Short mmCIF file of C-alpha atoms and ligand atoms in Angstrom, two decimals:
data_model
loop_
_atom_site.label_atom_id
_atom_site.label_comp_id
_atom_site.label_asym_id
_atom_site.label_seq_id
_atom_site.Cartn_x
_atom_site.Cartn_y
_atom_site.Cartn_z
CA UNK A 1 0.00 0.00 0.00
CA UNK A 2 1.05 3.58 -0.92
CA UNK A 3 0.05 6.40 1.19
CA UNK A 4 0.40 9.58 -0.18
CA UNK A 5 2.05 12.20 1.94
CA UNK A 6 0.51 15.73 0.12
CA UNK A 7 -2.22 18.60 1.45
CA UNK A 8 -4.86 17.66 -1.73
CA UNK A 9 -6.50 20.30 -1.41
CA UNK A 10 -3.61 22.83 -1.44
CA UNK A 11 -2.17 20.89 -4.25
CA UNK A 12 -5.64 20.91 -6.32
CA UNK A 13 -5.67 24.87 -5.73
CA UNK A 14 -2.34 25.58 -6.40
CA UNK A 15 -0.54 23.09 -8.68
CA UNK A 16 -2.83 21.31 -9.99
CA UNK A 17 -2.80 22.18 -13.95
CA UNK A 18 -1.01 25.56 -13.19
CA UNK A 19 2.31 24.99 -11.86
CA UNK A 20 4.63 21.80 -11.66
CA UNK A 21 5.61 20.99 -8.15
CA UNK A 22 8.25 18.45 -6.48
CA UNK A 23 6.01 16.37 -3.44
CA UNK A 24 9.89 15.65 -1.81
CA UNK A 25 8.96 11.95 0.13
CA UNK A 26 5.41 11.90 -1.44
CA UNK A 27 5.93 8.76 -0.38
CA UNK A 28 8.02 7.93 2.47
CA UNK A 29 9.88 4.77 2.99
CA UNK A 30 9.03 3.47 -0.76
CA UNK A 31 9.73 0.26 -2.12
CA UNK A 32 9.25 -1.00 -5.31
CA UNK A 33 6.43 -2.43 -6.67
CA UNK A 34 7.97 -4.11 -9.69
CA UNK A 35 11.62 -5.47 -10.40
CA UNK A 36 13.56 -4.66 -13.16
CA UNK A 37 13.53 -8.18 -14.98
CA UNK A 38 9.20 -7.75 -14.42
CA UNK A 39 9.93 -4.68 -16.33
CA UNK A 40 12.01 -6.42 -19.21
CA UNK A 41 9.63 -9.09 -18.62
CA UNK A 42 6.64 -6.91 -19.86
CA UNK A 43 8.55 -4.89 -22.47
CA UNK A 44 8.52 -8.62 -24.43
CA UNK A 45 4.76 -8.77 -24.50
CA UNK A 46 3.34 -8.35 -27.72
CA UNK A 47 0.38 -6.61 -25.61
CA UNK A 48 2.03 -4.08 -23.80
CA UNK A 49 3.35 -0.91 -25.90
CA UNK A 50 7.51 -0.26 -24.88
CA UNK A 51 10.17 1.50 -26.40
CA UNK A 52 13.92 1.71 -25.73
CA UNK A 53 15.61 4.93 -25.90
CA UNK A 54 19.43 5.70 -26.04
CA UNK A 55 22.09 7.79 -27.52
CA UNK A 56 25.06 6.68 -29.18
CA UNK A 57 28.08 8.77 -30.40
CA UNK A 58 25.27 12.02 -29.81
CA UNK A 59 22.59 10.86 -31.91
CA UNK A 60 19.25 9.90 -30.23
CA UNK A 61 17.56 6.35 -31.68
CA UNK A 62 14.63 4.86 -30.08
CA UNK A 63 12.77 1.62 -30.87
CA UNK A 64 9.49 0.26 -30.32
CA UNK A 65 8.78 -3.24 -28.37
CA UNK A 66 8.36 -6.06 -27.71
CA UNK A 67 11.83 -6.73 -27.64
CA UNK A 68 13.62 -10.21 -27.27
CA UNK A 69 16.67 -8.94 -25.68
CA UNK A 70 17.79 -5.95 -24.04
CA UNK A 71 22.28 -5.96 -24.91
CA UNK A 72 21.19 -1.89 -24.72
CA UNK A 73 20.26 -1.81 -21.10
CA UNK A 74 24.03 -3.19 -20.36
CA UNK A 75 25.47 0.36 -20.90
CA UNK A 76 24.73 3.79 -20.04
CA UNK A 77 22.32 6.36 -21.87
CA UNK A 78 19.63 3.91 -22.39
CA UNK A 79 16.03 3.73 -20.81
CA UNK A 80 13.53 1.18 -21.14
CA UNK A 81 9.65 2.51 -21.06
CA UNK A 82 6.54 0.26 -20.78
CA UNK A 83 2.89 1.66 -21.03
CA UNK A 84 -0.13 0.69 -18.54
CA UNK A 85 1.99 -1.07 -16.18
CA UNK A 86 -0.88 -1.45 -14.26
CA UNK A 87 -2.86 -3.16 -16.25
CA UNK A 88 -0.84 -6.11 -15.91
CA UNK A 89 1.11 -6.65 -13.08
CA UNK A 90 -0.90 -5.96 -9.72
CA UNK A 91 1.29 -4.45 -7.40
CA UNK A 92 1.78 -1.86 -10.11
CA UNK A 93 -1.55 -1.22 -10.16
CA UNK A 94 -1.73 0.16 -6.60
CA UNK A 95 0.65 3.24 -7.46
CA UNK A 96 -2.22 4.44 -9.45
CA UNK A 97 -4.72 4.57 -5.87
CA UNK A 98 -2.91 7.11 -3.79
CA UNK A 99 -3.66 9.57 -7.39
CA UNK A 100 -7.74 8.75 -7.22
CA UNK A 101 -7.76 12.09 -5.16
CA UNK A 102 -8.61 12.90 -9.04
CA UNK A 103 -11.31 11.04 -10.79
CA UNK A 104 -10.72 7.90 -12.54
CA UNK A 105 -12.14 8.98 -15.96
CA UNK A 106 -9.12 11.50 -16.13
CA UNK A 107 -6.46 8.78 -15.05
CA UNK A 108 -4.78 7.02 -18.02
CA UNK A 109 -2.19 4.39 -16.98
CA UNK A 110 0.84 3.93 -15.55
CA UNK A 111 3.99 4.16 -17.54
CA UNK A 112 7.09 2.52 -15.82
CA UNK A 113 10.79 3.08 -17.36
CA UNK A 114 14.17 1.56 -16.52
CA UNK A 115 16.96 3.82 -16.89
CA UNK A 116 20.94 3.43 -17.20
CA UNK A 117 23.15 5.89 -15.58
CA UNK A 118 22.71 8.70 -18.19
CA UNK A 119 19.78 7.44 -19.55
CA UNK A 120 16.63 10.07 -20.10
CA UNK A 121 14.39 10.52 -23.07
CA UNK A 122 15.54 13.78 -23.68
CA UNK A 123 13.98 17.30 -23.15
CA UNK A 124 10.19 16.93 -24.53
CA UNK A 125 6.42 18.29 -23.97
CA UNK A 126 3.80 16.19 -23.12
CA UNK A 127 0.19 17.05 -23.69
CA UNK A 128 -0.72 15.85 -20.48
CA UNK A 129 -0.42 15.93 -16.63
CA UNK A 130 1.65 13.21 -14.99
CA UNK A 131 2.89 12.55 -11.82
CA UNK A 132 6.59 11.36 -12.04
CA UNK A 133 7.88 9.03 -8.69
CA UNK A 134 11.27 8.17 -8.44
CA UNK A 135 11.76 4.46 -7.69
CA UNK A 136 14.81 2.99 -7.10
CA UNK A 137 17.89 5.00 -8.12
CA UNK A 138 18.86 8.57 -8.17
CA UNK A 139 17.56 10.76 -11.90
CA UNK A 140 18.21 14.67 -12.04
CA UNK A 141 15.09 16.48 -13.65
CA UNK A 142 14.53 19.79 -15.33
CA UNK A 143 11.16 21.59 -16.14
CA UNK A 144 10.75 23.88 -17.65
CA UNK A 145 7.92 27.01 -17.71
CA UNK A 146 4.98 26.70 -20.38
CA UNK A 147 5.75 27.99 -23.66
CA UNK A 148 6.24 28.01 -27.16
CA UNK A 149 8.84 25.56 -27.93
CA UNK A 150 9.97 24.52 -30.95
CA UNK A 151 9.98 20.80 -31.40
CA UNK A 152 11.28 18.23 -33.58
CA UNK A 153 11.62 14.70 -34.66
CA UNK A 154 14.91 13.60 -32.66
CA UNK A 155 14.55 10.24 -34.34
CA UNK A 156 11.74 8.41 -35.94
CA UNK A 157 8.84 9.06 -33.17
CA UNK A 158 10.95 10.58 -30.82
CA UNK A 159 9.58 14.00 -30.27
CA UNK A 160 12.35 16.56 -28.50
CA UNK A 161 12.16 20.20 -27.72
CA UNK A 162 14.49 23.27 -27.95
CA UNK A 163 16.62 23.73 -24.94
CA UNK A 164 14.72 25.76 -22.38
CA UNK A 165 15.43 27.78 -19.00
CA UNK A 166 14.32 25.49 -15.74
CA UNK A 167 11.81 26.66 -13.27
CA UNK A 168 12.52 23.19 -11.56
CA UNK A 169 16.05 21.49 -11.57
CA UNK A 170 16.29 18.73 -9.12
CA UNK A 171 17.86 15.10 -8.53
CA UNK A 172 14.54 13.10 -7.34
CA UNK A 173 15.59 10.40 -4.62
CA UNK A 174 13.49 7.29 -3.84
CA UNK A 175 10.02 8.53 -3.33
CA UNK A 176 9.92 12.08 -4.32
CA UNK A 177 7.63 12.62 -6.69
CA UNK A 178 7.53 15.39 -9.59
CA UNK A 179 4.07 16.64 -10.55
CA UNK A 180 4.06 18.55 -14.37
CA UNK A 181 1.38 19.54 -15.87
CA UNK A 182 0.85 19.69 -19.41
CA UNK A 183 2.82 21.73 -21.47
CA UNK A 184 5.69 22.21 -19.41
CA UNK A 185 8.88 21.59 -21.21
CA UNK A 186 11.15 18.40 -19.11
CA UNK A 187 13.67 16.20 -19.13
CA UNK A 188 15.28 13.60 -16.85
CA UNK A 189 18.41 11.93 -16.66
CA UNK A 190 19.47 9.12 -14.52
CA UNK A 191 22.51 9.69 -11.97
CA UNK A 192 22.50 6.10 -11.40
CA UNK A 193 20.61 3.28 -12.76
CA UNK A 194 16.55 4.41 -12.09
CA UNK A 195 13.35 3.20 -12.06
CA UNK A 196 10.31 5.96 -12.62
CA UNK A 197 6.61 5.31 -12.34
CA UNK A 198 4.67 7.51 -14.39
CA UNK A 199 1.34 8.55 -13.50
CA UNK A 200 -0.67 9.98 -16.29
CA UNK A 201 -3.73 11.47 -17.08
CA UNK A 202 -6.04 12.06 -20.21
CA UNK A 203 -7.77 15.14 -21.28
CA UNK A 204 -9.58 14.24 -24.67
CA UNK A 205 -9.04 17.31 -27.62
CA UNK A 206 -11.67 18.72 -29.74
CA UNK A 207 -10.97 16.22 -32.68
CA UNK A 208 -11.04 13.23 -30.46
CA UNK A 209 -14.28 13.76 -29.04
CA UNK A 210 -15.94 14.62 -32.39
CA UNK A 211 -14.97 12.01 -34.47
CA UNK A 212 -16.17 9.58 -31.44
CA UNK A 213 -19.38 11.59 -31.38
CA UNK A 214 -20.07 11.54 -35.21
CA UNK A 215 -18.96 7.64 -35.29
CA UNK A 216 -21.83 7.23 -32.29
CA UNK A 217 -24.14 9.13 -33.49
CA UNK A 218 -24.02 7.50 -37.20
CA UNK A 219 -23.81 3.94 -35.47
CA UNK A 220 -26.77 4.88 -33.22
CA UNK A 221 -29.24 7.16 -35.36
CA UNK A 222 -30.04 5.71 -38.76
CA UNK A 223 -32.87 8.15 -39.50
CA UNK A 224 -30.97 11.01 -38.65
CA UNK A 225 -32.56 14.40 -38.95
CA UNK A 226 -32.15 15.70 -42.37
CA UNK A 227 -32.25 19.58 -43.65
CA UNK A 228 -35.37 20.68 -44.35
CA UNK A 229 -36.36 24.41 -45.71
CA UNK A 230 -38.22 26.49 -43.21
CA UNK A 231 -39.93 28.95 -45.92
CA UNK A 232 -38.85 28.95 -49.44
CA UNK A 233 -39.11 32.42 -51.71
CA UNK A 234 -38.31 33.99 -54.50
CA UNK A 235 -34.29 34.30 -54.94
CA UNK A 236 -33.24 37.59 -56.33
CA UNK A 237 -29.67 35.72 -55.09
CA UNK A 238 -29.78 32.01 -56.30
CA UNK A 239 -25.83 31.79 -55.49
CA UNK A 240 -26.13 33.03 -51.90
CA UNK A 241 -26.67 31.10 -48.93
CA UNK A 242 -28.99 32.89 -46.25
CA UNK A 243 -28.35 33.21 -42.82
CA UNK A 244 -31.59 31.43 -42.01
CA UNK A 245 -30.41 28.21 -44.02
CA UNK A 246 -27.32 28.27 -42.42
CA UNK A 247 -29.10 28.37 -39.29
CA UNK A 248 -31.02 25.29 -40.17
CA UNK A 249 -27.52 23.66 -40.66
CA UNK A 250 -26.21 24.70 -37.78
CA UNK A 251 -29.29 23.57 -35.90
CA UNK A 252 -29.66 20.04 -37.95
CA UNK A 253 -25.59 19.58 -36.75
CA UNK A 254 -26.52 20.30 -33.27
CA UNK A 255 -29.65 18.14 -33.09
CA UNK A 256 -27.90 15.23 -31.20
CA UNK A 257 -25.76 17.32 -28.54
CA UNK A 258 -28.48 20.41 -27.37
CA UNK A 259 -27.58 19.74 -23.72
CA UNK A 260 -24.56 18.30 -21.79
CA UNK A 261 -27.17 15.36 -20.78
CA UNK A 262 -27.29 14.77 -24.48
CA UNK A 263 -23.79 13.45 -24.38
CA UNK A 264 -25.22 10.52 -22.57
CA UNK A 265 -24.55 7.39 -22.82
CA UNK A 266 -22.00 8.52 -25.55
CA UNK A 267 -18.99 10.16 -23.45
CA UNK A 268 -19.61 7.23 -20.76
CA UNK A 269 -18.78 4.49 -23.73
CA UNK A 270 -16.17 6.66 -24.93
CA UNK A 271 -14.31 7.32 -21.76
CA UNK A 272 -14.92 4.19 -20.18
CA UNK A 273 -13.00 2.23 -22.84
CA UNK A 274 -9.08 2.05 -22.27
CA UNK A 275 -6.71 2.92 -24.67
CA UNK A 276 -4.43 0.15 -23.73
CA UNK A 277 -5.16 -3.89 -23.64
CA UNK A 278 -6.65 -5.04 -20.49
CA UNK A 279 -5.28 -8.21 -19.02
CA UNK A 280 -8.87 -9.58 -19.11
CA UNK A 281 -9.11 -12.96 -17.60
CA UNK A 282 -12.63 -14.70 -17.22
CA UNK A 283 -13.25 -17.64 -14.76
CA UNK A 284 -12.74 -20.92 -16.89
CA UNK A 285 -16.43 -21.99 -15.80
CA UNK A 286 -18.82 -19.16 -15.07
CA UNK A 287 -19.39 -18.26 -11.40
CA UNK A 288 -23.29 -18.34 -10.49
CA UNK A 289 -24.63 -15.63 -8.01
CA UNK A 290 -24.65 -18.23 -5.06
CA UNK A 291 -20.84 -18.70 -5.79
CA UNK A 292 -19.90 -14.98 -5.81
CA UNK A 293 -22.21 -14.90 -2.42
CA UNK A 294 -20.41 -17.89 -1.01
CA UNK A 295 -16.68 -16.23 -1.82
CA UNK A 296 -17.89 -13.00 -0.24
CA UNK A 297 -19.12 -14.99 3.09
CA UNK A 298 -15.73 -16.81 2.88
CA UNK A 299 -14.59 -12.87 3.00
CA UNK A 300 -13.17 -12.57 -0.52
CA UNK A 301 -11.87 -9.13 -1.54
CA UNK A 302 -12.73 -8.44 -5.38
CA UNK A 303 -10.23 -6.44 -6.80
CA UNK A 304 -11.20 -4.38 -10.08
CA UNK A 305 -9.31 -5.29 -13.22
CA UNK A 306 -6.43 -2.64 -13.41
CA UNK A 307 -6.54 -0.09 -15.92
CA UNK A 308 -10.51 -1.03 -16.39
CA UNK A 309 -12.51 2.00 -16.30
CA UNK A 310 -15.83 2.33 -14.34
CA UNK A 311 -18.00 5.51 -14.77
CA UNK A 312 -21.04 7.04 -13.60
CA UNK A 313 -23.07 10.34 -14.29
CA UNK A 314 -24.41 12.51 -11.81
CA UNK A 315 -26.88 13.35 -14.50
CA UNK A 316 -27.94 9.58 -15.17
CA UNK A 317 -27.18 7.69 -11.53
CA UNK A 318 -28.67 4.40 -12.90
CA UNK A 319 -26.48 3.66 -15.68
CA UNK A 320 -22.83 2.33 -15.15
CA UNK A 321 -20.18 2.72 -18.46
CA UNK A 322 -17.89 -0.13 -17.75
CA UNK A 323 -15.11 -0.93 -20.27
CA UNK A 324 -16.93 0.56 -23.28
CA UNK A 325 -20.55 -1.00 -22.39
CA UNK A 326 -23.26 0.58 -20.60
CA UNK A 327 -25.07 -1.46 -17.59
CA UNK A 328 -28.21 -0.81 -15.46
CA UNK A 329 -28.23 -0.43 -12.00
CA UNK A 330 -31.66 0.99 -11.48
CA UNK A 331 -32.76 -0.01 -8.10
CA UNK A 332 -29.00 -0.13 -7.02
CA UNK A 333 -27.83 2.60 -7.83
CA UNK A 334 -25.50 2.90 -4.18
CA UNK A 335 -23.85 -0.64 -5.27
CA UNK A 336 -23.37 0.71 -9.20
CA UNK A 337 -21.67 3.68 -7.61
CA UNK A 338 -19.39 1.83 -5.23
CA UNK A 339 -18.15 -0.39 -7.76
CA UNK A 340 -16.78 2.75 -9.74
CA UNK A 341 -15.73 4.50 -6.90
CA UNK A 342 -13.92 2.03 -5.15
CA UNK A 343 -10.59 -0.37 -6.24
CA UNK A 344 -12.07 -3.56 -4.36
CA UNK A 345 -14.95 -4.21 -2.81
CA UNK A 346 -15.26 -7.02 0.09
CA UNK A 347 -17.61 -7.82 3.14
CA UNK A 348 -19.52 -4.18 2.85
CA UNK A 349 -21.60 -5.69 -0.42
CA UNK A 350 -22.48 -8.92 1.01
CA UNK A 351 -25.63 -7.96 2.55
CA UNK A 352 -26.94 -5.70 -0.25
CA UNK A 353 -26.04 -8.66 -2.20
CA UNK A 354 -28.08 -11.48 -0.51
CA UNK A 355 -30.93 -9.04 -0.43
CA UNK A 356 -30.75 -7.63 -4.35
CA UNK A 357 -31.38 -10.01 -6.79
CA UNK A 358 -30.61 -7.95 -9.66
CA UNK A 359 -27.61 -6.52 -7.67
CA UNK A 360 -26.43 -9.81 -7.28
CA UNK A 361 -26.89 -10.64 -11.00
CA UNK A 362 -24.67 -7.44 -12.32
CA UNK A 363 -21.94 -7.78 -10.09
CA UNK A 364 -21.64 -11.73 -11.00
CA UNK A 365 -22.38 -11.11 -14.43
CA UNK A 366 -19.00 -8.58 -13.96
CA UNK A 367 -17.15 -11.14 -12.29
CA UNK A 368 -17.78 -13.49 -15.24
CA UNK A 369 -16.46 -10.46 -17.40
CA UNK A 370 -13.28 -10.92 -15.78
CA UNK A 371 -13.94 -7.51 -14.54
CA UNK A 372 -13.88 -7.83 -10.88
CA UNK A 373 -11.63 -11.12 -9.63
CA UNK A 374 -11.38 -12.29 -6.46
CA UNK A 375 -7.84 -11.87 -4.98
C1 SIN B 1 10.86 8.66 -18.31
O1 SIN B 1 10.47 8.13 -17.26
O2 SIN B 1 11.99 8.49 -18.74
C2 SIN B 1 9.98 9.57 -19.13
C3 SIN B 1 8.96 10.24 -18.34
C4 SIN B 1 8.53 11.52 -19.02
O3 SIN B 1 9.31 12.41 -19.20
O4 SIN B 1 7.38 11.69 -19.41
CO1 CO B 2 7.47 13.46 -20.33
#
């Protein structure tokens, strides 16, 4: 277990998305969660996304995983990164908790990279807010203030950044952790071999959440509304489009989003699904509800699937968006809610459970997802 030593709510008003911050012994005492051959170990999945950067004679290469061997890691300059760490390997996964001060559609996965003395991606921009914790191992960090940078293509899809003047130079020790948030120039290189758990979040853009919304909404809406003249006169002007057609457009465009609510169920589906492979594993035989009752009285913990995303609306309390699929919880809406909101559930559900059929019925049919296992 991680416990985060931080004042949230001073961080939230002052650092978070404004300023980056170093949280010196964020954690205290910090081991660990994953060894170095784990990491290795991962970055030769074909599921997991990892990439080995290094420089050689001053020229920056990267490659992309899954590799076979790793000759690289034997000498300085090189770091080894692996995506949604947490997804598979579960004590990983609980770096991500201490971080669900902020809410779990925002939180994208963990990255975890193994560094060489030297070793650092080079100075870059993200266009997103991560938390940075130094594992094992010493690594010296700059960041930089927000600001118009030019970049370029270092190698292939290695993305660097002009030099730029630090606002934060520091050498992170064993559970310090470095909050930067998005936009801020950085770059980190390790004093002596260093592992660093990145904590990352997800902000969709503008062209992300239309094309998702168009793709919905021509999925979902076969009769769609269709432009229709109001009035039709006499054109003095037969090239000219009139402001009250373009209106029509405008409104015909704007027929399926009119209200935030509106958005529903899209955005759940959307957000709900993860951008990286789950490590989905469903019980070789199905589990009935008297099973998942029996597990719970035998005071099973059920741990959700890491990386799995489980959202509700404030607007729409009965529905659940779980993993890209929508599921009722009318009637239940307090267990729907405590599945999302919480990373395991144990004893607390068991006697909502024996006396909710239907609750029963979701939250083995989610078990027999592979959604929720029992540890
Ligand atoms: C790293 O851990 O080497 C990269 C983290 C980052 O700069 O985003
Ligand atoms: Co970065």
């Amino acid at each position: 277990m991680f416990e985060l030593d931080l004042d949230i709510n001073d961080f939230l008003d002052t650092y978070w998305q404004k300023k980056p911050i170093v949280i010196k012994q964020g954690f205290i005492d910090f081991e660990d969660p994953i060894m170095p051959d784990e990491i290795a170990g991962l970055a030769m999945e074909d599921e997991l996304e990892s990439r080995l950067v290094y420089q050689e004679a001053g020229q920056w290469h990267a490659q992309s995983g899954p590799f076979s061997s790793f000759e690289r890691l034997e000498n300085d300059g090189a770091t080894l990164l692996v995506q949604a760490v947490d997804h598979w390997h579960q004590d990983a996964q609980q770096l991500v908790r201490p971080f669900r001060f902020l809410p779990n559609w925002r939180i994208d996965d963990l990255m975890v990279s193994y560094s060489t003395p030297q070793g650092g991606v080079g100075p870059h921009i993200d266009n997103y807010d991560v938390f940075i914790i130094q594992g094992t191992g010493k690594r010296h960090w700059r960041v930089g203030a927000k600001s118009e940078l030019q970049e370029f293509a270092a190698h292939g899809a290695l993305k660097h950044c002009e030099e730029f003047a630090a606002i934060i130079d520091v050498e992170l020790e064993a559970g310090d952790i470095l909050y930067i948030p998005s936009g801020h120039p950085h770059e980190g290189y390790a004093v002596e071999t260093s592992v660093n758990y990145s904590v990352g979040f997800r902000a969709p853009d503008q062209n992300d959440l239309l094309s998702s919304f168009t793709d919905y909404c021509i999925d979902s809406n076969p009769d769609a509304p269709r432009y229709t003249d109001r009035e039709m006169l006499l054109r003095e002007k037969p090239g000219q489009i009139e402001e009250q057609e373009l209106n029509e457009i405008h409104r015909v465009m704007l027929a399926n989003c009119t209200s935030p609510e509106s958005l529903i169920p899209w955005f759940g589906l959307m957000i709900s699904e993860a951008k990286h492979d789950l490590d989905i594993a469903e019980p070789e035989e199905p589990h009935s509800a008297q099973e998942v009752i029996d597990m719970f009285e035998q005071g099973a913990q059920f741990i959700r699937l890491g990386g799995l995303r489980a959202v509700y609306f404030e607007q729409q309390p009965q529905s659940l968006f779980i993993n890209g699929e929508q599921f009722n919880c009318e009637g239940f809406t307090q267990l729907g809610h405590h599945l999302c909101d919480q990373d395991e559930v144990g004893s607390e559900l068991l006697e909502l459970l024996s006396e909710d059929k239907d609750a029963l019925n979701l939250f083995t049919r989610l078990v027999n997802c592979g959604y929720w296992y029992a540890d």
